[in-house]
């Protein structure tokens, strides 16, 4: 049995109707259903002007329902009732078994953006203070929740990250479709911050304006409050699989970022296909709203041009990025902080298939394919890399780098390459790094380029007609 929220059509708002039904269900254990038609307004859209709170054992079913954040509202659409309270920081405050399930066409819509943006220290030198934490713009926000299921939903034009989980465990996010109009900064799909573990994120389709999936764990309070035991903030045991996606912000499809002593480990990423098509008008990277929009002296966002599909392309910076040289509060990631990452079956036309920075150990990459204007198979930035292997990396016959790929310099992250290389080392220190099965095409001029320290081993490298190595400081040997 279930409770139809239309039972509470005498309430003053759609948010109050849904909350009243959930409050009743908290007592009797029934599921709550939001149907397509709203009897209070006579419309087929539910306007959310106040965060709807979910309790332990809440099950919310959206049956062809379209929920939209109200104009001007600054709030999450859904969160657990203990979130952002002192209780949420305790074991006693853990909430369990929260489900949000869609049936048919179930949509969570960000509506018109409210003008509150993250102050990221790069493009946004001045941002208006709204008196709210930026994560209040996440559509769904969970803190200290176990046994979460979110499935069969479409997230449309999210105002910030669509879903955000911190200190949460045993979750499954499945059968999610993203739709983006492409001009909102920081419009991630699924983000996992401090203390998230034992999660499956699977069967994801569509487009967002930033990272499709991101694991972010640093000292910054955006990624969750700190604990006395830093190990409780580590992110681990995550499966990400079966993605047919693209992003329009010129960033990375999947991002793993850790600093300040936090660890990311035991992550499995598999079956990721970038579905955007190359166009003759492709820029080197798609326009990034995170870096292009501007504000007035008070931090109000000024009008800007919307990205037009196909006009400048949707090429991403990388399919997989692990580590960045920015964003740390006190100390960047050190050797041993990022390990046990397994990546397989990636098809991409991103500038970099895999980009590595700071550190990575005991990890594998296999079955990587570049197509369209995909450029570099693997980039190693400054840092220490040990026990990392690449197996079966291939380029399509007609895969062609963009003309602007020949010399790349990204100041904020220290990314730098020169020439058309399959694998490039930008000051990396390597130990027991291996390549087995590497097949660039004739549009790549050098197989291994750059400089650093250490030795790499390789076998089954197709260097026919290409310069095998222009490495400086790194020895190349047979595997």
XYZ file of N, CA and C in Angstrom, residues 32-209:
534
model
N 5.344 6.317 -0.293
C 4.674 7.540 -0.728
C 4.788 7.636 -2.244
N 3.675 7.946 -2.913
C 3.686 8.061 -4.365
C 3.306 9.470 -4.789
N 4.087 10.013 -5.713
C 3.766 11.303 -6.331
C 3.296 11.004 -7.744
N 2.024 11.207 -8.049
C 1.528 10.917 -9.404
C 1.829 12.063 -10.357
N 1.511 11.869 -11.585
C 1.763 12.912 -12.594
C 0.926 14.149 -12.322
N -0.329 13.960 -11.961
C -1.276 15.074 -11.865
C -1.359 15.593 -10.437
N -1.219 16.899 -10.269
C -1.276 17.573 -8.979
C -2.686 18.129 -8.779
N -3.444 17.525 -7.883
C -4.836 17.938 -7.682
C -4.946 19.300 -7.000
N -3.911 19.731 -6.299
C -3.965 21.041 -5.639
C -3.900 22.174 -6.654
N -3.060 22.032 -7.679
C -2.860 23.109 -8.654
C -3.527 22.830 -9.994
N -3.909 21.572 -10.222
C -4.456 21.214 -11.521
C -3.403 21.137 -12.612
N -2.136 21.053 -12.220
C -1.028 21.009 -13.162
C -0.324 19.655 -13.106
N 0.548 19.432 -14.084
C 1.348 18.202 -14.103
C 2.803 18.487 -13.753
N 3.024 19.541 -12.992
C 4.345 19.872 -12.465
C 4.201 20.154 -10.972
N 5.152 19.629 -10.208
C 5.177 19.851 -8.764
C 6.320 20.817 -8.465
N 6.004 21.995 -7.936
C 7.020 23.002 -7.643
C 7.524 22.840 -6.216
N 8.835 22.689 -6.091
C 9.445 22.464 -4.784
C 10.112 23.756 -4.330
N 9.572 24.363 -3.285
C 10.125 25.620 -2.780
C 10.781 25.460 -1.419
N 10.766 24.227 -0.899
C 11.383 23.924 0.396
C 11.869 22.484 0.358
N 13.020 22.231 0.950
C 13.591 20.890 0.914
C 12.644 19.867 1.519
N 12.467 18.769 0.806
C 11.658 17.648 1.299
C 12.586 16.707 2.069
N 12.212 16.387 3.313
C 13.041 15.581 4.200
C 12.608 14.117 4.173
N 13.585 13.241 4.044
C 13.340 11.808 4.028
C 13.878 11.183 5.306
N 13.153 10.198 5.802
C 13.517 9.549 7.056
C 14.023 8.132 6.796
N 14.520 7.485 7.831
C 14.853 6.073 7.697
C 13.622 5.310 7.228
N 13.840 4.416 6.263
C 12.789 3.571 5.678
C 11.779 4.363 4.852
N 12.142 5.577 4.442
C 11.290 6.311 3.502
C 11.440 5.707 2.109
N 10.316 5.443 1.458
C 10.304 5.040 0.056
C 9.404 5.999 -0.697
N 10.008 6.737 -1.634
C 9.282 7.735 -2.411
C 9.249 7.285 -3.860
N 8.050 7.187 -4.437
C 7.866 6.724 -5.804
C 7.323 7.871 -6.649
N 8.018 8.165 -7.737
C 7.569 9.200 -8.676
C 6.975 8.501 -9.898
N 5.660 8.593 -10.057
C 4.981 7.917 -11.157
C 4.681 8.925 -12.262
N 5.584 8.963 -13.277
C 5.466 9.940 -14.364
C 5.383 11.373 -13.837
N 6.016 11.601 -12.696
C 5.914 12.906 -12.043
C 7.078 13.799 -12.437
N 6.787 15.084 -12.628
C 7.782 16.098 -12.964
C 7.881 17.046 -11.778
N 8.999 16.979 -11.057
C 9.242 17.854 -9.920
C 10.238 18.930 -10.342
N 9.922 20.169 -10.010
C 10.745 21.303 -10.456
C 11.052 22.208 -9.275
N 12.338 22.587 -9.122
C 12.679 23.554 -8.098
C 12.055 24.897 -8.432
N 11.440 25.525 -7.440
C 10.716 26.769 -7.649
C 11.676 27.898 -7.995
N 11.198 28.850 -8.777
C 12.002 30.017 -9.151
C 12.490 30.729 -7.889
N 13.792 31.005 -7.829
C 14.355 31.750 -6.706
C 14.647 30.933 -5.471
N 14.163 29.698 -5.411
C 14.389 28.879 -4.220
C 15.859 28.497 -4.104
N 16.378 28.499 -2.880
C 17.722 27.995 -2.598
C 17.564 26.856 -1.613
N 17.522 25.652 -2.142
C 17.304 24.488 -1.297
C 17.569 23.230 -2.107
N 17.904 22.157 -1.407
C 17.911 20.850 -2.053
C 16.476 20.450 -2.341
N 16.280 19.607 -3.354
C 14.946 19.057 -3.574
C 14.661 17.984 -2.526
N 15.654 17.093 -2.303
C 15.514 16.027 -1.306
C 16.790 15.912 -0.483
N 16.637 15.651 0.796
C 17.758 15.316 1.659
C 17.238 14.457 2.809
N 18.154 13.802 3.511
C 17.735 13.061 4.704
C 17.525 14.032 5.856
N 16.632 13.700 6.755
C 16.188 14.655 7.778
C 17.290 15.050 8.750
N 18.312 14.197 8.918
C 19.399 14.526 9.845
C 20.515 15.340 9.195
N 20.490 15.470 7.877
C 21.580 16.133 7.171
C 21.802 17.545 7.697
N 23.068 17.949 7.765
C 23.508 19.276 8.202
C 23.176 19.549 9.669
N 22.968 18.515 10.447
C 22.781 18.671 11.885
C 23.954 18.024 12.608
N 24.126 18.342 13.883
C 25.183 17.706 14.671
C 24.940 16.210 14.792
N 23.683 15.795 14.799
C 23.355 14.374 14.893
C 23.909 13.597 13.710
N 23.953 14.232 12.546
C 24.445 13.554 11.342
C 25.924 13.208 11.444
N 26.644 13.803 12.379
C 28.068 13.535 12.543
C 28.330 12.372 13.510
N 27.281 11.740 14.004
C 27.417 10.673 14.993
C 26.923 9.345 14.440
N 27.375 8.239 15.033
C 26.876 6.922 14.642
C 25.387 6.801 14.948
N 24.953 7.426 16.022
C 23.530 7.359 16.384
C 22.659 8.077 15.359
N 23.256 8.994 14.622
C 22.485 9.756 13.641
C 22.422 9.134 12.268
N 22.983 7.925 12.108
C 22.930 7.255 10.809
C 21.488 6.914 10.457
N 21.077 7.269 9.255
C 19.743 6.909 8.766
C 19.890 5.833 7.699
N 18.866 4.990 7.555
C 19.015 3.801 6.712
C 17.771 3.572 5.849
N 18.029 2.909 4.724
C 16.968 2.402 3.842
C 16.075 3.532 3.313
N 16.710 4.424 2.575
C 15.985 5.503 1.904
C 16.004 5.227 0.402
N 14.826 5.203 -0.198
C 14.700 4.888 -1.621
C 13.937 6.015 -2.329
N 14.471 6.448 -3.475
C 13.744 7.343 -4.379
C 13.679 6.631 -5.725
N 12.479 6.284 -6.159
C 12.291 5.414 -7.318
C 11.382 6.077 -8.344
N 11.779 6.013 -9.594
C 10.947 6.547 -10.659
C 10.232 5.451 -11.418
N 9.020 5.745 -11.859
C 8.254 4.863 -12.735
C 7.842 5.683 -13.953
N 8.131 5.165 -15.148
C 7.811 5.932 -16.353
C 8.726 7.125 -16.488
N 8.177 8.279 -16.870
C 8.960 9.493 -17.043
C 8.951 10.294 -15.743
N 9.962 10.053 -14.921
C 10.082 10.730 -13.631
C 11.242 11.717 -13.720
N 10.953 13.011 -13.513
C 11.932 14.067 -13.777
C 12.145 14.917 -12.529
N 13.435 15.161 -12.204
C 13.806 16.135 -11.182
C 14.479 17.297 -11.911
N 13.821 18.432 -11.922
C 14.163 19.553 -12.801
C 14.679 20.727 -11.967
N 15.859 21.251 -12.350
C 16.401 22.411 -11.645
C 15.709 23.713 -11.988
N 14.929 23.725 -13.070
C 14.211 24.940 -13.439
C 15.151 26.072 -13.803
N 14.785 27.282 -13.429
C 15.601 28.470 -13.702
C 16.639 28.626 -12.599
N 17.890 28.790 -12.969
C 18.958 28.881 -11.974
C 18.760 30.077 -11.053
N 19.104 29.893 -9.778
C 18.865 30.938 -8.785
C 20.017 31.933 -8.643
N 21.095 31.764 -9.396
C 22.191 32.725 -9.368
C 23.250 32.468 -8.325
N 23.107 31.405 -7.514
C 24.127 31.078 -6.515
C 25.110 30.069 -7.103
N 26.403 30.434 -7.122
C 27.433 29.597 -7.720
C 28.567 29.367 -6.734
N 29.339 28.334 -7.012
C 30.515 28.025 -6.197
C 31.627 29.040 -6.467
N 32.266 29.499 -5.388
C 33.452 30.338 -5.529
C 34.649 29.408 -5.637
N 35.108 29.170 -6.877
C 36.129 28.143 -7.086
C 37.549 28.682 -7.148
N 37.720 29.976 -7.008
C 39.060 30.524 -6.959
C 39.762 30.613 -8.295
N 39.098 30.202 -9.387
C 39.717 30.283 -10.703
C 39.050 31.380 -11.517
N 37.787 31.162 -11.891
C 37.084 32.151 -12.692
C 36.306 33.122 -11.810
N 35.834 32.613 -10.684
C 34.942 33.418 -9.864
C 35.710 34.134 -8.760
N 36.273 35.260 -9.081
C 37.016 36.017 -8.084
C 36.066 36.686 -7.089
N 34.884 37.032 -7.559
C 33.868 37.639 -6.701
C 32.556 36.920 -6.950
N 31.944 36.413 -5.904
C 30.640 35.767 -6.026
C 29.741 36.318 -4.931
N 28.559 36.687 -5.302
C 27.612 37.251 -4.352
C 27.324 36.271 -3.219
N 27.310 36.761 -1.986
C 27.051 35.924 -0.816
C 25.546 35.817 -0.595
N 25.037 34.592 -0.786
C 23.601 34.363 -0.601
C 23.260 33.886 0.806
N 24.289 33.687 1.647
C 24.018 33.212 2.994
C 23.675 31.744 3.070
N 23.987 30.990 2.020
C 23.733 29.559 1.968
C 25.010 28.839 1.540
N 25.155 27.605 1.977
C 26.266 26.777 1.504
C 25.954 26.313 0.094
N 26.963 26.290 -0.771
C 26.728 25.965 -2.173
C 26.078 24.600 -2.359
N 26.319 23.649 -1.453
C 25.719 22.320 -1.618
C 24.205 22.323 -1.418
N 23.657 23.442 -0.959
C 22.196 23.553 -0.920
C 21.615 23.668 -2.320
N 22.465 23.825 -3.322
C 21.996 23.823 -4.708
C 22.040 22.425 -5.332
N 22.528 21.427 -4.602
C 22.454 20.049 -5.105
C 20.993 19.615 -5.148
N 20.620 18.898 -6.179
C 19.229 18.436 -6.248
C 18.940 17.436 -5.131
N 19.821 16.459 -4.966
C 19.680 15.445 -3.919
C 20.941 15.453 -3.068
N 20.777 15.471 -1.749
C 21.918 15.573 -0.834
C 21.705 14.595 0.323
N 22.677 13.703 0.523
C 22.582 12.739 1.621
C 23.847 12.762 2.460
N 23.672 12.835 3.769
C 24.785 12.792 4.719
C 24.514 11.711 5.758
N 25.476 10.788 5.890
C 25.398 9.716 6.882
C 24.126 8.882 6.714
N 24.013 8.316 5.517
C 22.886 7.433 5.205
C 23.434 6.109 4.680
N 22.857 5.012 5.121
C 23.213 3.697 4.615
C 22.026 3.066 3.903
N 22.332 2.207 2.944
C 21.294 1.492 2.184
C 20.401 2.471 1.422
N 21.029 3.164 0.484
C 20.351 4.155 -0.358
C 20.104 3.540 -1.731
N 18.923 3.754 -2.282
C 18.649 3.363 -3.658
C 18.008 4.557 -4.373
N 18.627 4.989 -5.465
C 18.057 6.032 -6.316
C 18.085 5.496 -7.735
N 16.921 5.351 -8.357
C 16.921 4.718 -9.673
C 15.762 5.196 -10.539
N 15.967 5.057 -11.856
C 14.937 5.322 -12.867
C 14.448 6.771 -12.850
N 15.396 7.703 -12.848
C 15.064 9.123 -12.814
C 15.805 9.875 -13.915
N 15.224 10.987 -14.356
C 15.902 11.942 -15.226
C 16.181 13.213 -14.433
N 17.438 13.646 -14.442
C 17.813 14.914 -13.821
C 17.999 15.932 -14.937
N 17.236 17.003 -14.870
C 17.223 18.004 -15.940
C 17.716 19.350 -15.402
N 18.722 19.922 -16.066
C 19.200 21.273 -15.755
C 19.438 21.493 -14.259
N 20.207 20.610 -13.677
C 20.523 20.755 -12.253
C 21.238 22.076 -12.002
N 21.034 22.636 -10.815
C 21.624 23.938 -10.497
C 23.071 23.809 -10.012
N 23.423 22.642 -9.578
C 24.788 22.340 -9.124
C 24.938 20.837 -9.319
N 25.531 20.115 -8.403
C 25.640 18.666 -8.549
C 24.253 18.030 -8.413
N 23.933 17.099 -9.280
C 22.608 16.479 -9.216
C 22.433 15.650 -7.951
N 23.437 14.835 -7.640
C 23.397 13.991 -6.438
C 24.704 14.117 -5.696
N 24.621 14.219 -4.381
C 25.835 14.329 -3.572
C 25.692 13.472 -2.320
N 26.711 12.641 -2.085
C 26.716 11.735 -0.945
C 27.976 11.966 -0.118
N 27.840 12.143 1.194
C 28.982 12.217 2.094
C 28.721 11.314 3.291
N 29.789 10.683 3.768
C 29.712 9.749 4.899
C 28.534 8.793 4.760
N 28.345 8.288 3.567
C 27.229 7.390 3.285
C 27.755 6.086 2.702
N 26.975 5.004 2.845
C 27.480 3.683 2.469
C 26.361 2.789 1.963
N 26.770 1.751 1.268
C 25.857 0.726 0.756
C 24.745 1.372 -0.084
N 25.169 2.060 -1.125
C 24.220 2.757 -1.980
C 24.239 2.221 -3.394
N 23.131 2.428 -4.090
C 23.055 2.082 -5.507
C 22.321 3.189 -6.247
N 23.002 3.758 -7.234
C 22.418 4.756 -8.132
C 22.374 4.119 -9.506
N 21.184 3.959 -10.067
C 21.043 3.132 -11.264
C 19.983 3.681 -12.202
N 20.214 3.477 -13.505
C 19.247 3.876 -14.529
C 18.889 5.364 -14.418
N 19.946 6.181 -14.503
C 19.783 7.629 -14.399
C 20.105 8.269 -15.747
N 19.259 9.206 -16.158
C 19.498 9.962 -17.393
C 19.672 11.432 -17.027
N 20.685 12.078 -17.653
C 20.941 13.489 -17.404
C 20.656 14.298 -18.657
N 20.026 15.456 -18.466
C 19.782 16.395 -19.551
C 20.269 17.773 -19.127
N 21.074 18.405 -19.976
C 21.654 19.696 -19.641
C 21.504 20.665 -20.794
N 21.198 21.920 -20.472
C 21.205 22.980 -21.480
C 22.584 23.583 -21.636
N 23.541 23.099 -20.870
C 24.974 23.276 -21.118
C 25.590 24.588 -20.676
N 24.893 25.466 -19.985
C 25.518 26.735 -19.638
C 25.541 27.002 -18.135
N 25.505 25.947 -17.317
C 25.551 26.109 -15.862
C 26.874 25.554 -15.338
N 27.673 26.346 -14.639
C 28.934 25.830 -14.099
C 28.715 24.762 -13.036
N 29.704 23.864 -12.890
C 29.715 22.851 -11.829
C 28.482 21.961 -11.844
N 28.002 21.643 -13.014
C 26.772 20.861 -13.128
C 27.124 19.365 -13.226
N 27.681 18.825 -12.136
C 28.058 17.413 -12.101
C 26.826 16.523 -12.062
N 27.058 15.244 -12.337
C 25.995 14.256 -12.223
C 25.946 13.660 -10.831
N 26.836 12.695 -10.544
C 26.880 12.031 -9.246
C 28.211 12.350 -8.585
N 28.175 12.936 -7.384
C 29.391 13.264 -6.644
C 29.422 12.511 -5.319
N 30.602 12.008 -4.994
C 30.815 11.314 -3.729
C 31.933 12.002 -2.983
N 31.641 12.473 -1.763
C 32.616 13.192 -0.962
C 33.102 12.358 0.204
N 33.614 13.007 1.233
C 34.253 12.327 2.350
C 33.414 11.176 2.891
N 34.088 10.064 3.173
C 33.466 8.961 3.901
C 32.502 8.105 3.121
N 32.418 8.275 1.803
C 31.499 7.457 1.006
C 32.181 6.142 0.661
N 31.477 5.028 0.836
C 32.071 3.727 0.527
C 30.984 2.697 0.250
N 31.410 1.633 -0.436
C 30.496 0.538 -0.769
C 29.295 1.051 -1.572
N 29.609 1.632 -2.740
C 28.586 2.224 -3.604
C 28.686 1.625 -5.001
N 27.543 1.505 -5.664
C 27.484 1.158 -7.075
C 26.775 2.286 -7.816
N 27.432 2.809 -8.850
C 26.826 3.806 -9.738
C 26.836 3.196 -11.127
N 25.655 2.957 -11.710
C 25.604 2.164 -12.930
C 24.473 2.612 -13.856
N 24.645 2.258 -15.126
C 23.614 2.479 -16.134
C 23.206 3.947 -16.203
N 24.196 4.758 -16.557
C 24.033 6.209 -16.623
C 24.067 6.639 -18.085
N 23.152 7.502 -18.475
C 23.112 8.013 -19.843
C 22.957 9.535 -19.834
N 23.251 10.143 -21.009
C 22.942 11.551 -21.191
C 24.120 12.478 -21.009
N 23.826 13.721 -20.652
C 24.787 14.821 -20.711
C 24.666 15.716 -19.486
N 25.814 16.132 -18.945
C 25.835 17.152 -17.899
C 26.797 18.253 -18.311
N 26.883 19.310 -17.507
C 27.745 20.434 -17.831
C 29.120 20.342 -17.215
